[in-house]
GROMACS .gro file of C-alpha atoms in nm:
model
  285
    1MET     CA    1   1.161  -1.310  -0.140
    2MET     CA    2   1.356  -1.173  -0.447
    3ARG     CA    3   1.633  -1.470  -0.490
    4ALA     CA    4   1.718  -1.709  -0.736
    5SER     CA    5   1.385  -1.810  -0.954
    6LEU     CA    6   1.323  -1.487  -1.117
    7THR     CA    7   1.335  -1.645  -1.493
    8LEU     CA    8   1.137  -1.957  -1.396
    9THR     CA    9   0.840  -2.019  -1.641
   10LEU     CA   10   0.548  -2.176  -1.556
   11ALA     CA   11   0.362  -2.305  -1.874
   12LEU     CA   12   0.036  -2.492  -1.767
   13LEU     CA   13  -0.242  -2.639  -2.040
   14LEU     CA   14  -0.534  -2.616  -1.863
   15SER     CA   15  -0.869  -2.758  -1.903
   16LEU     CA   16  -1.185  -2.576  -1.717
   17SER     CA   17  -1.393  -2.791  -1.660
   18THR     CA   18  -1.620  -2.874  -1.355
   19PRO     CA   19  -1.419  -3.035  -1.045
   20ALA     CA   20  -1.308  -3.379  -0.904
   21ARG     CA   21  -1.686  -3.515  -0.956
   22ALA     CA   22  -1.643  -3.514  -1.301
   23GLY     CA   23  -1.281  -3.635  -1.274
   24GLY     CA   24  -0.979  -3.459  -1.258
   25VAL     CA   25  -0.587  -3.547  -1.250
   26VAL     CA   26  -0.294  -3.344  -1.088
   27SER     CA   27   0.070  -3.353  -1.112
   28SER     CA   28   0.275  -3.127  -0.980
   29ALA     CA   29   0.708  -3.142  -0.911
   30THR     CA   30   0.604  -3.194  -0.548
   31PRO     CA   31   0.382  -3.382  -0.336
   32GLU     CA   32   0.267  -3.123  -0.145
   33ALA     CA   33   0.173  -2.913  -0.435
   34THR     CA   34  -0.041  -3.219  -0.598
   35THR     CA   35  -0.197  -3.244  -0.248
   36ILE     CA   36  -0.275  -2.858  -0.245
   37GLY     CA   37  -0.408  -2.896  -0.615
   38ALA     CA   38  -0.548  -3.184  -0.535
   39ALA     CA   39  -0.781  -3.040  -0.236
   40VAL     CA   40  -0.897  -2.735  -0.477
   41LEU     CA   41  -1.064  -2.969  -0.688
   42GLU     CA   42  -1.204  -3.196  -0.435
   43GLN     CA   43  -1.376  -2.871  -0.261
   44GLY     CA   44  -1.508  -2.757  -0.598
   45GLY     CA   45  -1.268  -2.558  -0.730
   46ASN     CA   46  -1.166  -2.608  -1.171
   47ALA     CA   47  -0.828  -2.648  -1.301
   48VAL     CA   48  -0.732  -2.285  -1.280
   49ASP     CA   49  -0.799  -2.273  -0.912
   50ALA     CA   50  -0.606  -2.579  -0.834
   51ALA     CA   51  -0.290  -2.449  -1.033
   52ILE     CA   52  -0.315  -2.136  -0.844
   53ALA     CA   53  -0.305  -2.300  -0.559
   54ILE     CA   54  -0.038  -2.550  -0.689
   55SER     CA   55   0.197  -2.258  -0.826
   56LEU     CA   56   0.248  -2.070  -0.495
   57ALA     CA   57   0.297  -2.409  -0.311
   58LEU     CA   58   0.561  -2.524  -0.545
   59GLY     CA   59   0.748  -2.142  -0.454
   60VAL     CA   60   0.772  -2.288  -0.114
   61SER     CA   61   0.839  -2.675  -0.182
   62GLU     CA   62   1.103  -2.658  -0.464
   63PRO     CA   63   1.228  -2.359  -0.383
   64ALA     CA   64   1.503  -2.402  -0.649
   65GLY     CA   65   1.284  -2.449  -0.926
   66SER     CA   66   1.006  -2.203  -0.854
   67GLY     CA   67   0.900  -1.886  -0.635
   68LEU     CA   68   0.700  -1.623  -0.570
   69ALA     CA   69   0.938  -1.350  -0.743
   70GLY     CA   70   0.894  -1.542  -1.055
   71GLN     CA   71   0.763  -1.547  -1.408
   72THR     CA   72   0.489  -1.706  -1.517
   73VAL     CA   73   0.292  -1.765  -1.857
   74MET     CA   74  -0.004  -1.992  -1.854
   75LEU     CA   75  -0.200  -2.159  -2.193
   76VAL     CA   76  -0.546  -2.216  -2.103
   77ARG     CA   77  -0.830  -2.411  -2.291
   78SER     CA   78  -1.183  -2.350  -2.198
   79PRO     CA   79  -1.477  -2.664  -2.206
   80SER     CA   80  -1.609  -2.449  -2.545
   81GLY     CA   81  -1.270  -2.477  -2.682
   82VAL     CA   82  -1.115  -2.153  -2.688
   83THR     CA   83  -0.768  -2.173  -2.631
   84GLU     CA   84  -0.553  -1.861  -2.488
   85VAL     CA   85  -0.236  -1.748  -2.346
   86ILE     CA   86  -0.162  -1.505  -2.007
   87HIS     CA   87   0.143  -1.355  -2.179
   88GLY     CA   88   0.316  -1.339  -1.850
   89THR     CA   89   0.709  -1.227  -1.953
   90THR     CA   90   0.919  -1.001  -1.700
   91TRP     CA   91   1.050  -0.722  -1.765
   92SER     CA   92   1.398  -0.531  -1.669
   93PRO     CA   93   1.420  -0.226  -1.459
   94ALA     CA   94   1.370   0.055  -1.652
   95ALA     CA   95   1.695   0.238  -1.539
   96LEU     CA   96   2.028   0.025  -1.572
   97PRO     CA   97   2.378   0.156  -1.520
   98ALA     CA   98   2.589   0.229  -1.818
   99GLN     CA   99   2.782  -0.054  -1.745
  100VAL     CA  100   2.655  -0.417  -1.695
  101THR     CA  101   2.895  -0.722  -1.629
  102ALA     CA  102   2.820  -1.074  -1.692
  103ALA     CA  103   2.869  -1.137  -1.340
  104GLN     CA  104   2.560  -0.879  -1.228
  105LEU     CA  105   2.300  -1.087  -1.449
  106ARG     CA  106   2.365  -1.411  -1.362
  107ARG     CA  107   2.363  -1.398  -0.950
  108GLY     CA  108   2.251  -1.162  -0.698
  109HIS     CA  109   1.992  -0.863  -0.667
  110SER     CA  110   2.098  -0.726  -0.984
  111ALA     CA  111   2.010  -1.036  -1.189
  112ALA     CA  112   1.611  -0.989  -1.147
  113SER     CA  113   1.363  -0.921  -1.351
  114VAL     CA  114   1.046  -0.741  -1.253
  115PRO     CA  115   0.831  -1.001  -1.140
  116SER     CA  116   0.492  -1.144  -1.335
  117THR     CA  117   0.406  -1.462  -1.141
  118PRO     CA  118   0.126  -1.272  -0.914
  119LYS     CA  119  -0.036  -1.010  -1.183
  120VAL     CA  120  -0.054  -1.349  -1.393
  121LEU     CA  121  -0.217  -1.558  -1.096
  122ASP     CA  122  -0.421  -1.309  -1.003
  123LEU     CA  123  -0.584  -1.240  -1.387
  124ALA     CA  124  -0.602  -1.573  -1.459
  125LEU     CA  125  -0.825  -1.595  -1.111
  126ARG     CA  126  -1.040  -1.354  -1.234
  127ARG     CA  127  -1.056  -1.437  -1.575
  128TYR     CA  128  -1.106  -1.788  -1.539
  129GLY     CA  129  -1.113  -1.920  -1.180
  130SER     CA  130  -1.455  -2.109  -1.084
  131GLY     CA  131  -1.593  -1.799  -0.815
  132ALA     CA  132  -1.555  -2.118  -0.547
  133PHE     CA  133  -1.231  -2.011  -0.424
  134SER     CA  134  -1.125  -1.603  -0.330
  135TRP     CA  135  -0.747  -1.511  -0.377
  136ALA     CA  136  -0.655  -1.552  -0.005
  137GLU     CA  137  -0.825  -1.911   0.000
  138LEU     CA  138  -0.569  -2.010  -0.294
  139VAL     CA  139  -0.287  -1.817  -0.108
  140THR     CA  140  -0.321  -1.933   0.257
  141PRO     CA  141  -0.248  -2.355   0.196
  142ALA     CA  142   0.087  -2.216   0.050
  143ALA     CA  143   0.157  -2.010   0.365
  144ALA     CA  144   0.059  -2.269   0.588
  145LEU     CA  145   0.318  -2.531   0.400
  146ALA     CA  146   0.579  -2.231   0.429
  147ASP     CA  147   0.523  -2.213   0.813
  148GLU     CA  148   0.490  -2.620   0.856
  149GLY     CA  149   0.783  -2.666   0.639
  150VAL     CA  150   0.854  -2.958   0.416
  151ILE     CA  151   1.028  -3.284   0.451
  152LEU     CA  152   1.355  -3.274   0.233
  153GLY     CA  153   1.412  -3.592  -0.041
  154PRO     CA  154   1.717  -3.703  -0.189
  155PHE     CA  155   1.650  -3.466  -0.468
  156ARG     CA  156   1.547  -3.173  -0.279
  157ALA     CA  157   1.902  -3.157  -0.043
  158ARG     CA  158   2.114  -3.195  -0.328
  159ALA     CA  159   1.965  -2.903  -0.471
  160PHE     CA  160   2.044  -2.737  -0.148
  161GLN     CA  161   2.445  -2.895  -0.152
  162PHE     CA  162   2.404  -2.780  -0.535
  163TYR     CA  163   2.339  -2.439  -0.452
  164GLY     CA  164   2.489  -2.399  -0.142
  165ALA     CA  165   2.802  -2.209  -0.195
  166ALA     CA  166   2.620  -1.995  -0.398
  167LEU     CA  167   2.378  -1.876  -0.134
  168ALA     CA  168   2.653  -1.867   0.120
  169GLU     CA  169   2.784  -1.536  -0.035
  170GLN     CA  170   2.450  -1.338  -0.003
  171ASP     CA  171   2.395  -1.227   0.356
  172ALA     CA  172   1.981  -1.260   0.278
  173ALA     CA  173   2.032  -1.600   0.116
  174ARG     CA  174   2.260  -1.753   0.370
  175ARG     CA  175   2.009  -1.698   0.636
  176LEU     CA  176   1.669  -1.793   0.468
  177PHE     CA  177   1.834  -2.098   0.286
  178LEU     CA  178   2.143  -2.260   0.482
  179HIS     CA  179   2.077  -2.456   0.791
  180PRO     CA  180   2.048  -2.291   1.092
  181GLU     CA  181   2.306  -2.556   1.221
  182GLY     CA  182   2.548  -2.425   0.983
  183ARG     CA  183   2.555  -2.813   0.838
  184PRO     CA  184   2.405  -2.922   0.487
  185TRP     CA  185   2.099  -3.023   0.477
  186VAL     CA  186   2.047  -3.358   0.429
  187ALA     CA  187   1.742  -3.608   0.314
  188GLY     CA  188   1.495  -3.634   0.593
  189ASP     CA  189   1.494  -3.248   0.710
  190ARG     CA  190   1.240  -3.021   0.763
  191PHE     CA  191   1.284  -2.678   0.588
  192ARG     CA  192   1.088  -2.416   0.676
  193GLN     CA  193   1.042  -2.068   0.568
  194PRO     CA  194   0.868  -1.834   0.835
  195VAL     CA  195   0.938  -1.535   0.618
  196LEU     CA  196   0.808  -1.683   0.328
  197ALA     CA  197   0.499  -1.757   0.498
  198GLN     CA  198   0.497  -1.374   0.653
  199THR     CA  199   0.522  -1.276   0.291
  200LEU     CA  200   0.203  -1.536   0.166
  201ARG     CA  201  -0.030  -1.417   0.421
  202ARG     CA  202   0.033  -1.016   0.345
  203LEU     CA  203  -0.058  -1.149  -0.021
  204ALA     CA  204  -0.351  -1.374   0.083
  205GLU     CA  205  -0.494  -1.073   0.293
  206ALA     CA  206  -0.377  -0.752   0.121
  207GLY     CA  207  -0.401  -0.925  -0.276
  208ALA     CA  208  -0.164  -0.920  -0.590
  209GLU     CA  209  -0.126  -0.596  -0.619
  210ASP     CA  210   0.018  -0.526  -0.264
  211PHE     CA  211   0.349  -0.671  -0.441
  212TYR     CA  212   0.354  -0.401  -0.718
  213ARG     CA  213   0.225  -0.092  -0.485
  214GLY     CA  214   0.167  -0.172  -0.113
  215ALA     CA  215   0.396  -0.307   0.187
  216ILE     CA  216   0.563  -0.597  -0.018
  217ALA     CA  217   0.645  -0.355  -0.277
  218GLN     CA  218   0.820  -0.124  -0.076
  219ALA     CA  219   1.036  -0.379   0.066
  220ILE     CA  220   1.125  -0.491  -0.225
  221ALA     CA  221   1.204  -0.157  -0.314
  222GLU     CA  222   1.449  -0.110  -0.020
  223ASP     CA  223   1.590  -0.450  -0.039
  224MET     CA  224   1.690  -0.390  -0.404
  225ALA     CA  225   1.835  -0.059  -0.254
  226ALA     CA  226   2.007  -0.171  -0.050
  227ASN     CA  227   2.129  -0.427  -0.232
  228GLY     CA  228   2.226  -0.341  -0.559
  229GLY     CA  229   1.939  -0.395  -0.729
  230TRP     CA  230   1.777  -0.205  -0.967
  231ILE     CA  231   1.429  -0.263  -0.927
  232THR     CA  232   1.271   0.022  -0.831
  233ALA     CA  233   0.919   0.134  -0.660
  234GLU     CA  234   0.821   0.272  -0.990
  235ASP     CA  235   0.957  -0.043  -1.213
  236LEU     CA  236   0.717  -0.220  -0.970
  237ALA     CA  237   0.408  -0.019  -1.006
  238ALA     CA  238   0.438   0.023  -1.329
  239PHE     CA  239   0.411  -0.343  -1.428
  240PRO     CA  240   0.166  -0.380  -1.673
  241GLU     CA  241  -0.147  -0.626  -1.648
  242PRO     CA  242  -0.042  -0.925  -1.856
  243ALA     CA  243  -0.191  -0.957  -2.211
  244ILE     CA  244  -0.420  -1.222  -2.325
  245VAL     CA  245  -0.266  -1.343  -2.660
  246GLU     CA  246  -0.343  -1.617  -2.911
  247PRO     CA  247  -0.071  -1.904  -2.864
  248LEU     CA  248   0.120  -2.041  -3.163
  249ARG     CA  249  -0.054  -2.281  -3.363
  250ALA     CA  250   0.028  -2.559  -3.607
  251THR     CA  251  -0.091  -2.982  -3.704
  252TYR     CA  252   0.093  -3.280  -3.650
  253ARG     CA  253  -0.053  -3.594  -3.838
  254GLY     CA  254  -0.383  -3.427  -3.872
  255TYR     CA  255  -0.388  -3.285  -3.465
  256GLU     CA  256  -0.415  -2.944  -3.391
  257ILE     CA  257  -0.099  -2.774  -3.135
  258ALA     CA  258  -0.154  -2.458  -2.971
  259THR     CA  259   0.146  -2.372  -2.777
  260LEU     CA  260   0.284  -2.077  -2.593
  261PRO     CA  261   0.474  -1.735  -2.822
  262PRO     CA  262   0.769  -1.561  -2.802
  263PRO     CA  263   0.974  -1.531  -2.589
  264PHE     CA  264   0.890  -1.864  -2.452
  265GLY     CA  265   1.007  -2.176  -2.652
  266GLY     CA  266   0.688  -2.256  -2.836
  267TRP     CA  267   0.826  -2.174  -3.194
  268VAL     CA  268   1.092  -2.446  -3.102
  269LEU     CA  269   0.827  -2.731  -3.009
  270LEU     CA  270   0.646  -2.659  -3.353
  271GLN     CA  271   0.954  -2.750  -3.576
  272LEU     CA  272   1.051  -2.993  -3.414
  273MET     CA  273   0.720  -3.171  -3.451
  274LYS     CA  274   0.705  -3.041  -3.810
  275VAL     CA  275   1.022  -3.247  -3.821
  276LEU     CA  276   0.903  -3.568  -3.696
  277GLU     CA  277   0.613  -3.481  -3.937
  278GLN     CA  278   0.839  -3.610  -4.214
  279MET     CA  279   0.965  -3.909  -4.050
  280PRO     CA  280   0.758  -4.262  -4.059
  281LEU     CA  281   0.601  -4.411  -3.769
  282GLU     CA  282   0.673  -4.770  -3.881
  283PRO     CA  283   0.999  -4.899  -3.652
  284ARG     CA  284   1.265  -4.981  -3.856
  285GLN     CA  285   1.341  -5.354  -3.941
   0.00000   0.00000   0.00000
């Protein structure tokens, strides 16, 4: 549950338009998450409803890049043109050892910051959701996907092979992510995650706050204490409501660009666009 995806930043530019009957496009990193998002639109949800379901499904279907215990930031534009950022940066544990090594910050329980993803997704639903879907209805498809499993293609199989040695060094990671027969994962295998499915069902039933103050929070704190991690129950309970902030803005050839503020990389994008703006558009002869 608290594994290698803790520094993920999910940045989404979302239109809060009405659902699929008005037209809509879903794009995500996996076919399973895309299918789940499209179904939300088809059933009357808006783009934020779909994005929440997609984010949770990505935590199941691309575990090397996404996760429930990650960092999420959302850039949201409403039909009226108002653009806002849910600033979902993560926080370090309050109490760190006097001496911290680089290795501790790269791998294992000590590499984890306090996740923002459940808080951000819950806030997004309350602030921007269509009202057509409850929290449980958006979480449940990801839980079902974790139980059913995903068929690995070449890319996902390579990800398991790439991270296999590191996962094998950690008891919990080995049980959760390595092939039960002890062989490498290959394309065509079905990868199931029953423990994640159980966690997601608990989250659907008890709400996002359970991750920070309920049974899930207690399980995280106990796991951290038993495995050299630094996140405590107090860190989880004290994690604040994500702030709603203004995006960074600049223009490019007459168009306005709205992007993410620090500590995210929007400022780099704006600098690049301003440099490109100085260059001629005509192709070289």
